[in-house]
PDB file of C-alpha atoms in Angstrom:
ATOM      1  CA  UNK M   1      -4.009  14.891  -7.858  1.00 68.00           C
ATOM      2  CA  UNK M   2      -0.540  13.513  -6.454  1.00 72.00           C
ATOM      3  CA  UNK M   3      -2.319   9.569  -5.702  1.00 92.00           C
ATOM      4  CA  UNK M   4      -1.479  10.247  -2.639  1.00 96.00           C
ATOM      5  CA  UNK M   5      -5.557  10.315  -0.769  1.00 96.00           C
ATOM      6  CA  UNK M   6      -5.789  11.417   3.252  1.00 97.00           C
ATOM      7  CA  UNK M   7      -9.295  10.624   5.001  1.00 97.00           C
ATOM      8  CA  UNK M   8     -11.315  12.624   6.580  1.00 97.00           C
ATOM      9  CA  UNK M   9     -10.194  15.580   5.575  1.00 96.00           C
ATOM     10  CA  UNK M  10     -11.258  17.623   8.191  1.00 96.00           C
ATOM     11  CA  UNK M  11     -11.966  16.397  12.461  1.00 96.00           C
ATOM     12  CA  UNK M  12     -13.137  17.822  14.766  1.00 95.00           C
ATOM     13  CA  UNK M  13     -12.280  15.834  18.673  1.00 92.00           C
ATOM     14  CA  UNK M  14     -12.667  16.153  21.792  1.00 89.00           C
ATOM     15  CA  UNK M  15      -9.808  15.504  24.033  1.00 87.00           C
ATOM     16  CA  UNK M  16     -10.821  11.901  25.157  1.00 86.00           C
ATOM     17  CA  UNK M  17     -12.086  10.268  22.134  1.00 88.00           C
ATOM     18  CA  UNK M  18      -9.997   8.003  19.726  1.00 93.00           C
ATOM     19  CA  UNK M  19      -9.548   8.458  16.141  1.00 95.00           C
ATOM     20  CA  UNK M  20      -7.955   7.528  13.177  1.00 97.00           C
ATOM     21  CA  UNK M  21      -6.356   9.169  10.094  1.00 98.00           C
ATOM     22  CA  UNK M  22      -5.984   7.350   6.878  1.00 98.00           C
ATOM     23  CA  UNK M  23      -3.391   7.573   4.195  1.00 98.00           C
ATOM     24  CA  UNK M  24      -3.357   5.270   0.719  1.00 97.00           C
ATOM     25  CA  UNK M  25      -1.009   5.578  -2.473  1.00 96.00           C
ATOM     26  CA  UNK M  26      -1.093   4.171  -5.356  1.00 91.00           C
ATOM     27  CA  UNK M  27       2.421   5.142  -6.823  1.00 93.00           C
ATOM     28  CA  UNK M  28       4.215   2.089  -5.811  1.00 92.00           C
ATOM     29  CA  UNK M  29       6.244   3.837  -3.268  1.00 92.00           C
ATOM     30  CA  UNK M  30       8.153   2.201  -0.593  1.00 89.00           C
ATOM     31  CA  UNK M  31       8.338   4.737   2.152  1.00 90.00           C
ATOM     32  CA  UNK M  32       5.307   7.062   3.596  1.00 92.00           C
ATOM     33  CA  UNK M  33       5.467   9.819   6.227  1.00 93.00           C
ATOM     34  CA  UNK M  34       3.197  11.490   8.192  1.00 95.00           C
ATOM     35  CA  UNK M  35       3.727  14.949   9.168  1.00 95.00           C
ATOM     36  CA  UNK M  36       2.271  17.751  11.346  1.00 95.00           C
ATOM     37  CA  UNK M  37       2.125  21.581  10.261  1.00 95.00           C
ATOM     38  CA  UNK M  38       0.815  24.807  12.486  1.00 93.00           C
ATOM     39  CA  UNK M  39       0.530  27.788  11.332  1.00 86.00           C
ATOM     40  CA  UNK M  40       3.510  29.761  11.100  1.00 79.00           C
ATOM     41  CA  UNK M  41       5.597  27.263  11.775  1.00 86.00           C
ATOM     42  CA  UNK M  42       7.645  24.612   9.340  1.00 89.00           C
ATOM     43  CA  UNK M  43       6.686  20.973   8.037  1.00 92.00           C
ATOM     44  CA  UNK M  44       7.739  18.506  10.942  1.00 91.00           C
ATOM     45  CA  UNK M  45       8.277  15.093  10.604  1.00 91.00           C
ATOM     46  CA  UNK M  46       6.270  12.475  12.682  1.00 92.00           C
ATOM     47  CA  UNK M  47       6.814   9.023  11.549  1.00 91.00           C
ATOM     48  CA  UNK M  48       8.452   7.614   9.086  1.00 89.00           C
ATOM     49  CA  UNK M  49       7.996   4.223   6.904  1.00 89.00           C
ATOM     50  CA  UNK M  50      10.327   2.416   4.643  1.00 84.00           C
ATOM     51  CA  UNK M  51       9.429  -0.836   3.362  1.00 76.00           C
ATOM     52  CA  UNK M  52       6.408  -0.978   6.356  1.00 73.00           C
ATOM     53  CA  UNK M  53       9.289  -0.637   8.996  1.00 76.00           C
ATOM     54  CA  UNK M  54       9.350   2.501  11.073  1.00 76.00           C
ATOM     55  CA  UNK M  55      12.299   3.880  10.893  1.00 72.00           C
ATOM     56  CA  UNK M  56      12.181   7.306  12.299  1.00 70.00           C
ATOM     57  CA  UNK M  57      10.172   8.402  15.645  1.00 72.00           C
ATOM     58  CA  UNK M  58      11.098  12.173  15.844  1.00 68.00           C
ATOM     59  CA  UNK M  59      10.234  12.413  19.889  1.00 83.00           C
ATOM     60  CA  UNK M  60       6.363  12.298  19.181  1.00 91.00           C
ATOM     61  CA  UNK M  61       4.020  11.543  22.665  1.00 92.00           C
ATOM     62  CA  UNK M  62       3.023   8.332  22.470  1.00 92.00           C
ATOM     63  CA  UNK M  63      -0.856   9.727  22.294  1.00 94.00           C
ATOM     64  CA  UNK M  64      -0.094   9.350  18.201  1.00 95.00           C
ATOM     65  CA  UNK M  65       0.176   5.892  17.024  1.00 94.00           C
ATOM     66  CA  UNK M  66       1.436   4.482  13.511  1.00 94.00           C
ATOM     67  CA  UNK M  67       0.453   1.491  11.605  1.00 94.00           C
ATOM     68  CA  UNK M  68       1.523   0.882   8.349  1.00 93.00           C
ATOM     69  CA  UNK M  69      -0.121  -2.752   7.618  1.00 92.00           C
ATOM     70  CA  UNK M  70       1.499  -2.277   3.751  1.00 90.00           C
ATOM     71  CA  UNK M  71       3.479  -0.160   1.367  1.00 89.00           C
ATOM     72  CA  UNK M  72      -0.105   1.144   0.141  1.00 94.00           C
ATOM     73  CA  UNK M  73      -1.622   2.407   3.190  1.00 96.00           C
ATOM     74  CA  UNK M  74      -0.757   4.120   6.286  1.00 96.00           C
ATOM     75  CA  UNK M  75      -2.481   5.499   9.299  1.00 97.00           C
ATOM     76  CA  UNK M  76      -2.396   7.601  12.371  1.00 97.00           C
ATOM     77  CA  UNK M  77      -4.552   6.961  15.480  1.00 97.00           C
ATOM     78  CA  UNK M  78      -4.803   9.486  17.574  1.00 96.00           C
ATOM     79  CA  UNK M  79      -6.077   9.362  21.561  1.00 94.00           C
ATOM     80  CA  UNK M  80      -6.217  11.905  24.214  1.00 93.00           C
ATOM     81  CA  UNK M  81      -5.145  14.648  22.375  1.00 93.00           C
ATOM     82  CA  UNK M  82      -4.263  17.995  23.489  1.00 94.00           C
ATOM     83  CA  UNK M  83      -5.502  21.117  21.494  1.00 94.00           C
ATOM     84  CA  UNK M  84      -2.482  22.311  21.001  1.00 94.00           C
ATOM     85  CA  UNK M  85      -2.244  19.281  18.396  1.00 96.00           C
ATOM     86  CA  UNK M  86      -4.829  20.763  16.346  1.00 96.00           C
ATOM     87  CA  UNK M  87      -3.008  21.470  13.096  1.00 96.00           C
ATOM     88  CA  UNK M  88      -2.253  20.077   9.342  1.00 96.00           C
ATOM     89  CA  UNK M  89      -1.776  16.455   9.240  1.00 97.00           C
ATOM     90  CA  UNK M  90      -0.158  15.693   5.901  1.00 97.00           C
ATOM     91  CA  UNK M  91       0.968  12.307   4.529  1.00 97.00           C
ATOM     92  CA  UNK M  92       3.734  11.586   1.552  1.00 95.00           C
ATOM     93  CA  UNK M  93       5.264   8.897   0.098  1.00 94.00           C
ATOM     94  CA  UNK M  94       8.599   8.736  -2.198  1.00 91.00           C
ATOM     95  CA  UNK M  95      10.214   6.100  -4.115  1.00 87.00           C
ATOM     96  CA  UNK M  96      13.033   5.874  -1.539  1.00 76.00           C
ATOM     97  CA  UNK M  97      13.526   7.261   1.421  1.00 66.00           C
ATOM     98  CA  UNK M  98      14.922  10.623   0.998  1.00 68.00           C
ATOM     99  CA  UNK M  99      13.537  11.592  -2.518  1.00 79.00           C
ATOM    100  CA  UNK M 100      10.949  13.369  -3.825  1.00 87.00           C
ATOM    101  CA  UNK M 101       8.023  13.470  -1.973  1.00 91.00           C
ATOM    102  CA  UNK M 102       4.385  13.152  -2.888  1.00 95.00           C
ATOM    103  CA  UNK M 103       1.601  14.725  -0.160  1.00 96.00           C
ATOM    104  CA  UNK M 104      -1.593  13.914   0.350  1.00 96.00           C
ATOM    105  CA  UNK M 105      -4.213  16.983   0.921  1.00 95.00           C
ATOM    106  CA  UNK M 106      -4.316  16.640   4.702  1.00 96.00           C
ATOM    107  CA  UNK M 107      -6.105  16.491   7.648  1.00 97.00           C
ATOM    108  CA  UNK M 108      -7.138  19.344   9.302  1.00 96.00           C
ATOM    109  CA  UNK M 109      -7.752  18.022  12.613  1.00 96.00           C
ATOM    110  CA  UNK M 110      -9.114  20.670  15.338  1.00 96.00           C
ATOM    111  CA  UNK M 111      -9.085  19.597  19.059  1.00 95.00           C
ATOM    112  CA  UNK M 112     -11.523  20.738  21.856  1.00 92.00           C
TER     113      UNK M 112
ATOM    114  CA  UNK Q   1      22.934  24.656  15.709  1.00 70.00           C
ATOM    115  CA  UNK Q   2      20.995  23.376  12.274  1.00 75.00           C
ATOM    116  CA  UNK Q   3      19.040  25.922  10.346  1.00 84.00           C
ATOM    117  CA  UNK Q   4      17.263  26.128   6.979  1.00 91.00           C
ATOM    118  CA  UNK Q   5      15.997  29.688   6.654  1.00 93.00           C
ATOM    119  CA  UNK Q   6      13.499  31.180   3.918  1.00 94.00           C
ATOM    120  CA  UNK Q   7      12.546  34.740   4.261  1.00 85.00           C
ATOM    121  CA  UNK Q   8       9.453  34.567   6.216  1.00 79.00           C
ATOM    122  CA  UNK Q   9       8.255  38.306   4.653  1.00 86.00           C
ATOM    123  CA  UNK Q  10       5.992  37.758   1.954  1.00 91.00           C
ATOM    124  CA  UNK Q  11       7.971  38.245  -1.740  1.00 95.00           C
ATOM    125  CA  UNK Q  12       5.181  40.614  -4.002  1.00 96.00           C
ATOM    126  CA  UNK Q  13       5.678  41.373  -7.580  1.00 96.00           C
ATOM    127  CA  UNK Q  14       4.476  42.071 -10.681  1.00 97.00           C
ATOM    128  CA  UNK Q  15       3.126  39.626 -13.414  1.00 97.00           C
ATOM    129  CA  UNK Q  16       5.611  39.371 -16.036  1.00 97.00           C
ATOM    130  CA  UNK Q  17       8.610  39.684 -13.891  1.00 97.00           C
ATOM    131  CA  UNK Q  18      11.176  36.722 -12.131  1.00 97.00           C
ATOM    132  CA  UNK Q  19      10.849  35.805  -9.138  1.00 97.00           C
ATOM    133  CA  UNK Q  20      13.494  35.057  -6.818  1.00 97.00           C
ATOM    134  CA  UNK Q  21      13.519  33.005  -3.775  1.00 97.00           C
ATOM    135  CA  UNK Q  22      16.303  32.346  -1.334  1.00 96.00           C
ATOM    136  CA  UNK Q  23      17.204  29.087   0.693  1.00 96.00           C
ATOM    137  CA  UNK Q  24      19.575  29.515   3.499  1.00 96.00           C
ATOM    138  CA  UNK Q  25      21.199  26.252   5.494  1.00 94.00           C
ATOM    139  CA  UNK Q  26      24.031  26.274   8.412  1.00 89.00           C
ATOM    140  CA  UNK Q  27      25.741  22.926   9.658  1.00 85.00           C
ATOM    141  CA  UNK Q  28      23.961  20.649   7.401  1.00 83.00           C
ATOM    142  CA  UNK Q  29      25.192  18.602   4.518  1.00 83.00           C
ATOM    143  CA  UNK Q  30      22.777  17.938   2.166  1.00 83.00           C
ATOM    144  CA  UNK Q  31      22.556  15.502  -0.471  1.00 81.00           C
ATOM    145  CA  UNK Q  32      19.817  16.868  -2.244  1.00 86.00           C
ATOM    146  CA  UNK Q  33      17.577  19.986  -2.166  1.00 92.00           C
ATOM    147  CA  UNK Q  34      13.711  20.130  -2.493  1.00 95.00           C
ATOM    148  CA  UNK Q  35      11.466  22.719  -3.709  1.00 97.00           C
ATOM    149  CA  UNK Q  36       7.859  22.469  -2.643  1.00 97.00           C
ATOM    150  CA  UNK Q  37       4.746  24.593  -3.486  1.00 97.00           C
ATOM    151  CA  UNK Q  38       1.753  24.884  -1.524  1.00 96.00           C
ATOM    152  CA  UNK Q  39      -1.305  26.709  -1.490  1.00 95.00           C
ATOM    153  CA  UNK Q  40      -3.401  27.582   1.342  1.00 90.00           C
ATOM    154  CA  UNK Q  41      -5.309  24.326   2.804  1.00 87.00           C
ATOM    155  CA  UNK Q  42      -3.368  21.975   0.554  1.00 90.00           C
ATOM    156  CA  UNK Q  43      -0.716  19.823   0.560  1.00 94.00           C
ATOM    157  CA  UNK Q  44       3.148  20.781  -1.071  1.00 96.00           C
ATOM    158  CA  UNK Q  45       3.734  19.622  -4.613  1.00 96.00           C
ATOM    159  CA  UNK Q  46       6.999  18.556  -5.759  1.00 95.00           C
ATOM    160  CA  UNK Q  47       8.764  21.073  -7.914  1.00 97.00           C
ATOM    161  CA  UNK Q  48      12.097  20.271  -8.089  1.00 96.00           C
ATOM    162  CA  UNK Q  49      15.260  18.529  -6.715  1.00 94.00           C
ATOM    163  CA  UNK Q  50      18.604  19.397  -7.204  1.00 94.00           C
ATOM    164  CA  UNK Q  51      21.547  16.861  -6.404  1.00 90.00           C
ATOM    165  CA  UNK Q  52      25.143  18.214  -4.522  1.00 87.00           C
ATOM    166  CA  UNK Q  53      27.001  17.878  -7.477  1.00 90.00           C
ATOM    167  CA  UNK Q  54      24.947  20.048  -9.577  1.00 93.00           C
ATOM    168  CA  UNK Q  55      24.880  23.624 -10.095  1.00 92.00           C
ATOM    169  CA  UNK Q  56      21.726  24.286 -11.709  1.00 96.00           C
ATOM    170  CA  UNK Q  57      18.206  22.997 -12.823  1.00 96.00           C
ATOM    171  CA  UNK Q  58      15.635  23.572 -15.093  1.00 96.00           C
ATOM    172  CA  UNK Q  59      11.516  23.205 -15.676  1.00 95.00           C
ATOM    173  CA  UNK Q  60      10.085  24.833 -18.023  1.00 96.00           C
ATOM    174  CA  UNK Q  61      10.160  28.763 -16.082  1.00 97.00           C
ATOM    175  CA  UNK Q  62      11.316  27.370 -13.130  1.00 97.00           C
ATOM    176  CA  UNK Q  63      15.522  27.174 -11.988  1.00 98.00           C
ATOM    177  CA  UNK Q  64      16.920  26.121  -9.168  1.00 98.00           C
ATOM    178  CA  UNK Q  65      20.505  26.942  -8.312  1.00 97.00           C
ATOM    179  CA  UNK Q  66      21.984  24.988  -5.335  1.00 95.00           C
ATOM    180  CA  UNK Q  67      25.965  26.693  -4.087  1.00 93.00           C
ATOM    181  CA  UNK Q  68      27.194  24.482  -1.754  1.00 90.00           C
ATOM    182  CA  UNK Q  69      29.819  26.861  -0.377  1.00 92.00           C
ATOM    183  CA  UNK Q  70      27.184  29.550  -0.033  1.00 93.00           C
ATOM    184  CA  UNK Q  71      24.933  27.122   1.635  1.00 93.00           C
ATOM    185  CA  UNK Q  72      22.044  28.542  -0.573  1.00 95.00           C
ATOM    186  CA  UNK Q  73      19.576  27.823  -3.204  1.00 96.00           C
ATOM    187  CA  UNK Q  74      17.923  30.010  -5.242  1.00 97.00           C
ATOM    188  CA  UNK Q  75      14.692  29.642  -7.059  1.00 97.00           C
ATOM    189  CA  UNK Q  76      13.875  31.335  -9.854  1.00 98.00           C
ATOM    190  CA  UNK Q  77      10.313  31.728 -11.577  1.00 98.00           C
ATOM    191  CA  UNK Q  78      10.482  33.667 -14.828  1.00 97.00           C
ATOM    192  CA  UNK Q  79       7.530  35.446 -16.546  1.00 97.00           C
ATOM    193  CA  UNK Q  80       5.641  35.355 -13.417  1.00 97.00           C
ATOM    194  CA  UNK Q  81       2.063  34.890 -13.312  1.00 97.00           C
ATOM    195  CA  UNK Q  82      -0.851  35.613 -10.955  1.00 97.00           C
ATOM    196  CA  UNK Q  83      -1.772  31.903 -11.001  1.00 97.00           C
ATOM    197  CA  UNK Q  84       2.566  31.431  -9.323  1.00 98.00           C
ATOM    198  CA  UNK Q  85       0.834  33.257  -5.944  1.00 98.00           C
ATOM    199  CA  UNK Q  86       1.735  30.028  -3.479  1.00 97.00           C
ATOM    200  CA  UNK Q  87       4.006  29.286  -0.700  1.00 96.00           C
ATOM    201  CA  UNK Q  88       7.230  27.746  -1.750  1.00 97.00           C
ATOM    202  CA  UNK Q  89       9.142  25.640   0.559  1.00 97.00           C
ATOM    203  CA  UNK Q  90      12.681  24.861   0.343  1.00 96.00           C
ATOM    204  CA  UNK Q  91      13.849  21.008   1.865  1.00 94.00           C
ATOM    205  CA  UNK Q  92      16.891  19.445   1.882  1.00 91.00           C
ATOM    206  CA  UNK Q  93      18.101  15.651   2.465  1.00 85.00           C
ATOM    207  CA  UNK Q  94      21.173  15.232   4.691  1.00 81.00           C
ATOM    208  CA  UNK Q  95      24.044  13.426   3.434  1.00 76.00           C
ATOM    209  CA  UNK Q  96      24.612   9.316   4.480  1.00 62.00           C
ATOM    210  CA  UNK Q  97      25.884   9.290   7.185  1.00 56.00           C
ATOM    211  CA  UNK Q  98      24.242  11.916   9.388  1.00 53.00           C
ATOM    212  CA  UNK Q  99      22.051  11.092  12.178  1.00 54.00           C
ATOM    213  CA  UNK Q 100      18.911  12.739  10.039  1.00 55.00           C
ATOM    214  CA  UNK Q 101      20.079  10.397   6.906  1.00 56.00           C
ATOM    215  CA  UNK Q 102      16.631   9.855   4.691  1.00 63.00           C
ATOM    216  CA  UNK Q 103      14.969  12.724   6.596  1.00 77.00           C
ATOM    217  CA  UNK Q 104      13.497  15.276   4.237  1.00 86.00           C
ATOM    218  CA  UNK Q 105      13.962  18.890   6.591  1.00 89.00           C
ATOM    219  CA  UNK Q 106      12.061  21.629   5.827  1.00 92.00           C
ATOM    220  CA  UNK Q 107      11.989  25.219   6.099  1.00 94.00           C
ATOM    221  CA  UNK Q 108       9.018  27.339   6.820  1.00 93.00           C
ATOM    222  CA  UNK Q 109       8.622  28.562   3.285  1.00 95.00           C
ATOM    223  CA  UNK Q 110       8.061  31.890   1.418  1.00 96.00           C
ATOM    224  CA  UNK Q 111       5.208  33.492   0.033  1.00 96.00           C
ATOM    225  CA  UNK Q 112       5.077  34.844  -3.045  1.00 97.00           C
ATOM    226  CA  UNK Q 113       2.112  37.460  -4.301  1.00 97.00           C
ATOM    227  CA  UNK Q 114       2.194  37.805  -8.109  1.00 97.00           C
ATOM    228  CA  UNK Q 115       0.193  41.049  -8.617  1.00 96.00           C
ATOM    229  CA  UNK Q 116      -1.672  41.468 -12.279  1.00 93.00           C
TER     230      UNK Q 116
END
């Protein structure tokens, strides 16, 4: 285990409901991340965290929505999504922004 | 334009022998260097990070060699064994100072088959 927990690990939506993905660590981190991965394709970043600031917004439709109420949890809520955003939602956190990160086990979320 | 590139053909060998992995990179400047593995379903694990200013690292059967003029890193897994079979993703951190400071970039990774 990295201490880095993602709930639920799998969901399954249709394209008008509203969800939420959940992200906790309990390394003492101070940034988090959330990222998406499809298959065949690389790790890209989503949001990004540092000290509960977002700093980084990499062009992501505003149908994903970050909250990161403290440096221990973080989530993702999600609302009219598109199937082509079913994929691998992954969450890490480092020690600083930049360093070594530390993933959570995902989300597969599937769309319909 | 900015590129990290693993070889995206699947790397099969036999148990007992190294490994090698290559990490390509074109108009970046990294800081740092990542290496990630992950298995099917899961989430990457840390491996390794190696800084600008250093040529080589260590863990245990695992080096990382990082040639800034090449714009490569190798990884290296020695006595390979079936349980090694993972994807391994290379990352690297841009220097300060570029517009994707603190951003950890990834490539799309390797896979590596360790046969018994």
């Amino acid at each position: 285990e990295t201490g880095v927990t993602q709930t639920p690990r799998h969901l399954v939506m249709g394209m008008t409901n509203k969800k939420s993905l959940k992200c906790e660590q309990h390394l003492g981190h101070n940034a988090m991340y959330w990222y998406k991965q499809s298959a065949k394709k690389p790790l890209e970043l989503m949001f990004v965290y540092s000290l509960e600031e977002r700093v980084e917004n990499n062009s992501v439709p505003s149908r994903f929505s970050p909250e990161c109420p403290n440096s221990s949890h973080l989530f993702l809520h999600l609302h009219t999504l598109q199937p082509e955003d079913s994929a691998l939602y992954l969450c890490a956190s480092s020690l600083e922004n930049g360093g070594a990160e530390f993933f959570g086990p995902g989300t597969r979320l599937t769309v319909l | 334009s900015q590129k990290i590139e693993q070889n995206s053909e699947a790397l099969n060998i036999q148990e007992g022998k190294t490994a090698t992995l290559t990490c390509n990179y074109t108009n970046y400047s990294p800081a740092y260097l990542q290496w990630y593995r992950q298995d099917p379903g899961r989430g990457p694990v840390f491996l390794l990070l190696i800084r600008e200013n250093e040529k080589e690292k260590r863990k245990e059967r695992l080096k990382v060699t990082f040639d800034t003029t090449l714009k490569q890193s190798l990884f290296h897994i020695t006595a390979s064994q079936p349980a090694d079979s993972a994807t391994y993703l290379c990352a690297l951190t841009p220097s300060y100072g570029s517009s994707n400071t603190g951003k950890l970039i990834f490539g799309q990774g390797t896979t590596l088959q360790v046969k018994p």
